[in-house]
Amino acid sequence: MASCPASAVLAALLGSYRPEGGAEDADLRRLRALAAAAADPWRRDLPLHATASALVVHPATGRVLLRWHQRQQGWLQVGGHGDPGESDPLAIARREAQEETGLADLTPWPDDAIRHVVIVNVPAGKGEPAHQHADIRYFLATRTPDSARAESPDAPLRWLPAAAAWAATPEANLGETLTRLQRLLPG
């Protein structure tokens, strides 16, 4: 394993994670290999690099917050890249979620467990070649859903019932993440 703290932190977190199904098992094996081989698995210039994201949920209403992603042309979860020196995927997901939604009260829900690991193809754009994200996903809860504010006009936010969010997203892998969330919601 690489000796970089970022690699060590990621490898330790992934060591106890158990995938649900063959596709996630294959993605997890690729992410573990990345953590073992790369000095910094969060570096954006790697063709496959780690990212962290979250489904923001308001548990009292069972709604989730989706953000419009221009490059993917669809409603997706919030999240993204680690900044230099960051290595904790939950902290990265929370920071990104706060930046993209303006919600200051985000907390891991119902706990701080990783909820899904998936390799996502990202199309070329803004001077970047096509590449892949090894996305580590969490659930974050807010008690103040009406406080959500879009980071920019071209990245609007949308609250939807978890079941309806399926129809709003073009990504099957996000559908799987939504299914995992729905299993935890009451009713």
Tab-separated table of C-alpha atoms in Angstrom:
chain	number	residue	atom	x	y	z
A	1	MET	CA	0.000	0.000	0.000
A	2	ALA	CA	1.173	3.541	-0.674
A	3	SER	CA	2.375	5.343	2.439
A	4	CYS	CA	0.460	8.578	1.829
A	5	PRO	CA	-2.046	9.311	4.609
A	6	ALA	CA	-4.803	9.791	1.994
A	7	SER	CA	-4.263	6.256	0.722
A	8	ALA	CA	-4.027	4.824	4.229
A	9	VAL	CA	-7.237	6.517	5.387
A	10	LEU	CA	-9.129	5.320	2.333
A	11	ALA	CA	-7.761	1.771	2.533
A	12	ALA	CA	-8.726	1.526	6.214
A	13	LEU	CA	-12.288	2.724	5.564
A	14	LEU	CA	-12.765	0.375	2.641
A	15	GLY	CA	-11.338	-2.606	4.501
A	16	SER	CA	-14.516	-3.197	6.484
A	17	TYR	CA	-17.044	-2.151	3.836
A	18	ARG	CA	-19.203	-4.973	2.436
A	19	PRO	CA	-20.619	-4.528	-1.080
A	20	GLU	CA	-24.163	-5.421	-2.096
A	21	GLY	CA	-23.945	-7.437	-5.293
A	22	GLY	CA	-21.490	-8.219	-8.053
A	23	ALA	CA	-21.317	-4.790	-9.690
A	24	GLU	CA	-20.515	-3.042	-6.434
A	25	ASP	CA	-18.024	-5.781	-5.534
A	26	ALA	CA	-16.148	-5.141	-8.807
A	27	ASP	CA	-16.216	-1.363	-8.239
A	28	LEU	CA	-15.005	-1.780	-4.658
A	29	ARG	CA	-12.118	-3.989	-5.801
A	30	ARG	CA	-11.062	-1.268	-8.274
A	31	LEU	CA	-11.259	1.419	-5.586
A	32	ARG	CA	-9.255	-0.711	-3.144
A	33	ALA	CA	-6.624	-1.251	-5.859
A	34	LEU	CA	-6.516	2.513	-6.473
A	35	ALA	CA	-6.030	3.174	-2.746
A	36	ALA	CA	-3.235	0.602	-2.636
A	37	ALA	CA	-1.414	1.879	-5.734
A	38	ALA	CA	-1.866	5.660	-5.889
A	39	ALA	CA	0.112	8.033	-3.715
A	40	ASP	CA	-3.036	10.167	-3.532
A	41	PRO	CA	-6.228	8.487	-4.821
A	42	TRP	CA	-8.059	11.855	-4.740
A	43	ARG	CA	-5.853	13.460	-7.419
A	44	ARG	CA	-8.052	14.745	-10.244
A	45	ASP	CA	-5.477	14.027	-12.942
A	46	LEU	CA	-5.743	10.249	-12.468
A	47	PRO	CA	-7.996	8.558	-15.074
A	48	LEU	CA	-9.765	6.899	-12.113
A	49	HIS	CA	-9.814	8.925	-8.893
A	50	ALA	CA	-11.776	8.934	-5.657
A	51	THR	CA	-14.704	11.272	-5.052
A	52	ALA	CA	-17.214	11.503	-2.213
A	53	SER	CA	-20.880	12.379	-2.413
A	54	ALA	CA	-24.083	12.285	-0.412
A	55	LEU	CA	-27.791	12.037	-0.731
A	56	VAL	CA	-29.137	14.828	1.455
A	57	VAL	CA	-32.313	13.668	3.155
A	58	HIS	CA	-34.983	15.262	5.320
A	59	PRO	CA	-35.951	12.151	7.310
A	60	ALA	CA	-39.178	13.640	8.701
A	61	THR	CA	-40.658	13.951	5.196
A	62	GLY	CA	-38.683	11.269	3.337
A	63	ARG	CA	-37.516	13.809	0.766
A	64	VAL	CA	-34.101	13.926	-0.876
A	65	LEU	CA	-32.303	16.918	-2.347
A	66	LEU	CA	-30.961	16.590	-5.883
A	67	ARG	CA	-28.746	19.038	-7.776
A	68	TRP	CA	-28.721	19.676	-11.522
A	69	HIS	CA	-25.371	18.615	-13.029
A	70	GLN	CA	-24.769	20.316	-16.350
A	71	ARG	CA	-22.067	17.935	-17.584
A	72	GLN	CA	-24.209	14.846	-16.952
A	73	GLN	CA	-27.413	16.651	-17.939
A	74	GLY	CA	-29.309	15.242	-15.003
A	75	TRP	CA	-30.435	15.524	-11.396
A	76	LEU	CA	-27.849	13.861	-9.163
A	77	GLN	CA	-26.618	13.773	-5.578
A	78	VAL	CA	-24.269	16.451	-4.237
A	79	GLY	CA	-20.561	15.896	-3.756
A	80	GLY	CA	-17.302	15.858	-5.588
A	81	HIS	CA	-13.544	16.046	-5.314
A	82	GLY	CA	-11.346	16.262	-2.266
A	83	ASP	CA	-9.308	19.416	-1.852
A	84	PRO	CA	-5.524	19.112	-1.478
A	85	GLY	CA	-4.736	17.573	1.905
A	86	GLU	CA	-8.200	16.082	2.437
A	87	SER	CA	-8.420	12.326	2.926
A	88	ASP	CA	-11.655	11.603	4.842
A	89	PRO	CA	-14.459	10.830	2.358
A	90	LEU	CA	-17.237	11.664	4.834
A	91	ALA	CA	-15.687	15.075	5.541
A	92	ILE	CA	-15.302	15.661	1.798
A	93	ALA	CA	-18.922	14.677	1.115
A	94	ARG	CA	-20.157	16.939	3.915
A	95	ARG	CA	-18.045	19.926	2.799
A	96	GLU	CA	-19.163	19.534	-0.810
A	97	ALA	CA	-22.806	19.157	0.268
A	98	GLN	CA	-22.624	22.290	2.411
A	99	GLU	CA	-21.015	24.263	-0.426
A	100	GLU	CA	-23.548	23.081	-3.010
A	101	THR	CA	-26.691	23.417	-0.852
A	102	GLY	CA	-25.941	26.093	1.732
A	103	LEU	CA	-27.189	23.714	4.443
A	104	ALA	CA	-25.064	24.157	7.572
A	105	ASP	CA	-26.669	21.469	9.740
A	106	LEU	CA	-25.815	18.362	7.700
A	107	THR	CA	-25.129	15.279	9.819
A	108	PRO	CA	-24.487	11.654	8.824
A	109	TRP	CA	-27.750	9.698	8.773
A	110	PRO	CA	-28.653	7.371	10.343
A	111	ASP	CA	-24.949	6.930	11.110
A	112	ASP	CA	-21.609	7.623	9.450
A	113	ALA	CA	-21.398	4.390	7.431
A	114	ILE	CA	-20.468	4.305	3.765
A	115	ARG	CA	-23.721	3.570	1.904
A	116	HIS	CA	-22.579	2.800	-1.656
A	117	VAL	CA	-19.376	2.545	-3.681
A	118	VAL	CA	-19.697	2.971	-7.441
A	119	ILE	CA	-17.449	3.715	-10.415
A	120	VAL	CA	-19.020	6.478	-12.515
A	121	ASN	CA	-18.058	7.412	-16.081
A	122	VAL	CA	-17.638	11.174	-16.479
A	123	PRO	CA	-17.802	12.652	-19.993
A	124	ALA	CA	-15.122	15.019	-21.266
A	125	GLY	CA	-15.675	18.703	-20.667
A	126	LYS	CA	-14.096	21.988	-19.528
A	127	GLY	CA	-10.679	20.954	-20.804
A	128	GLU	CA	-10.795	17.573	-19.056
A	129	PRO	CA	-10.733	14.256	-20.867
A	130	ALA	CA	-13.355	11.635	-20.098
A	131	HIS	CA	-12.459	9.889	-16.851
A	132	GLN	CA	-13.948	7.857	-14.007
A	133	HIS	CA	-14.910	8.677	-10.446
A	134	ALA	CA	-14.689	6.019	-7.753
A	135	ASP	CA	-17.526	7.552	-5.752
A	136	ILE	CA	-17.958	6.862	-2.038
A	137	ARG	CA	-21.519	7.720	-1.016
A	138	TYR	CA	-23.104	8.698	2.291
A	139	PHE	CA	-26.479	9.853	3.571
A	140	LEU	CA	-26.598	13.275	5.249
A	141	ALA	CA	-29.654	14.628	7.066
A	142	THR	CA	-30.897	18.165	7.516
A	143	ARG	CA	-33.522	19.518	9.907
A	144	THR	CA	-33.828	22.731	7.860
A	145	PRO	CA	-34.753	21.766	4.287
A	146	ASP	CA	-36.177	25.203	3.507
A	147	SER	CA	-32.714	26.700	4.074
A	148	ALA	CA	-31.273	24.981	0.990
A	149	ARG	CA	-29.826	27.456	-1.518
A	150	ALA	CA	-28.239	26.618	-4.860
A	151	GLU	CA	-24.542	27.356	-5.164
A	152	SER	CA	-25.115	28.905	-8.601
A	153	PRO	CA	-28.016	29.514	-11.001
A	154	ASP	CA	-26.817	26.779	-13.363
A	155	ALA	CA	-26.898	24.195	-10.542
A	156	PRO	CA	-30.444	24.412	-9.139
A	157	LEU	CA	-31.642	22.208	-6.298
A	158	ARG	CA	-34.808	20.147	-6.112
A	159	TRP	CA	-36.462	18.387	-3.150
A	160	LEU	CA	-38.290	15.202	-4.130
A	161	PRO	CA	-39.866	12.275	-2.318
A	162	ALA	CA	-37.272	9.492	-2.349
A	163	ALA	CA	-39.506	7.303	-4.526
A	164	ALA	CA	-40.008	10.099	-7.088
A	165	ALA	CA	-36.294	10.879	-7.272
A	166	TRP	CA	-35.843	7.677	-9.309
A	167	ALA	CA	-37.712	9.224	-12.234
A	168	ALA	CA	-35.690	12.445	-12.059
A	169	THR	CA	-32.239	10.920	-12.427
A	170	PRO	CA	-30.720	9.413	-15.566
A	171	GLU	CA	-28.205	7.365	-13.563
A	172	ALA	CA	-29.082	3.760	-12.669
A	173	ASN	CA	-26.334	3.737	-10.035
A	174	LEU	CA	-28.039	6.629	-8.229
A	175	GLY	CA	-31.249	4.620	-8.374
A	176	GLU	CA	-29.462	1.907	-6.402
A	177	THR	CA	-28.312	4.482	-3.840
A	178	LEU	CA	-31.906	5.741	-3.569
A	179	THR	CA	-33.129	2.167	-3.014
A	180	ARG	CA	-30.692	1.818	-0.125
A	181	LEU	CA	-31.964	5.087	1.341
A	182	GLN	CA	-35.609	4.045	1.007
A	183	ARG	CA	-34.912	0.897	3.061
A	184	LEU	CA	-33.944	3.159	5.976
A	185	LEU	CA	-36.819	5.626	5.767
A	186	PRO	CA	-39.913	5.047	7.905
A	187	GLY	CA	-43.048	3.763	6.220
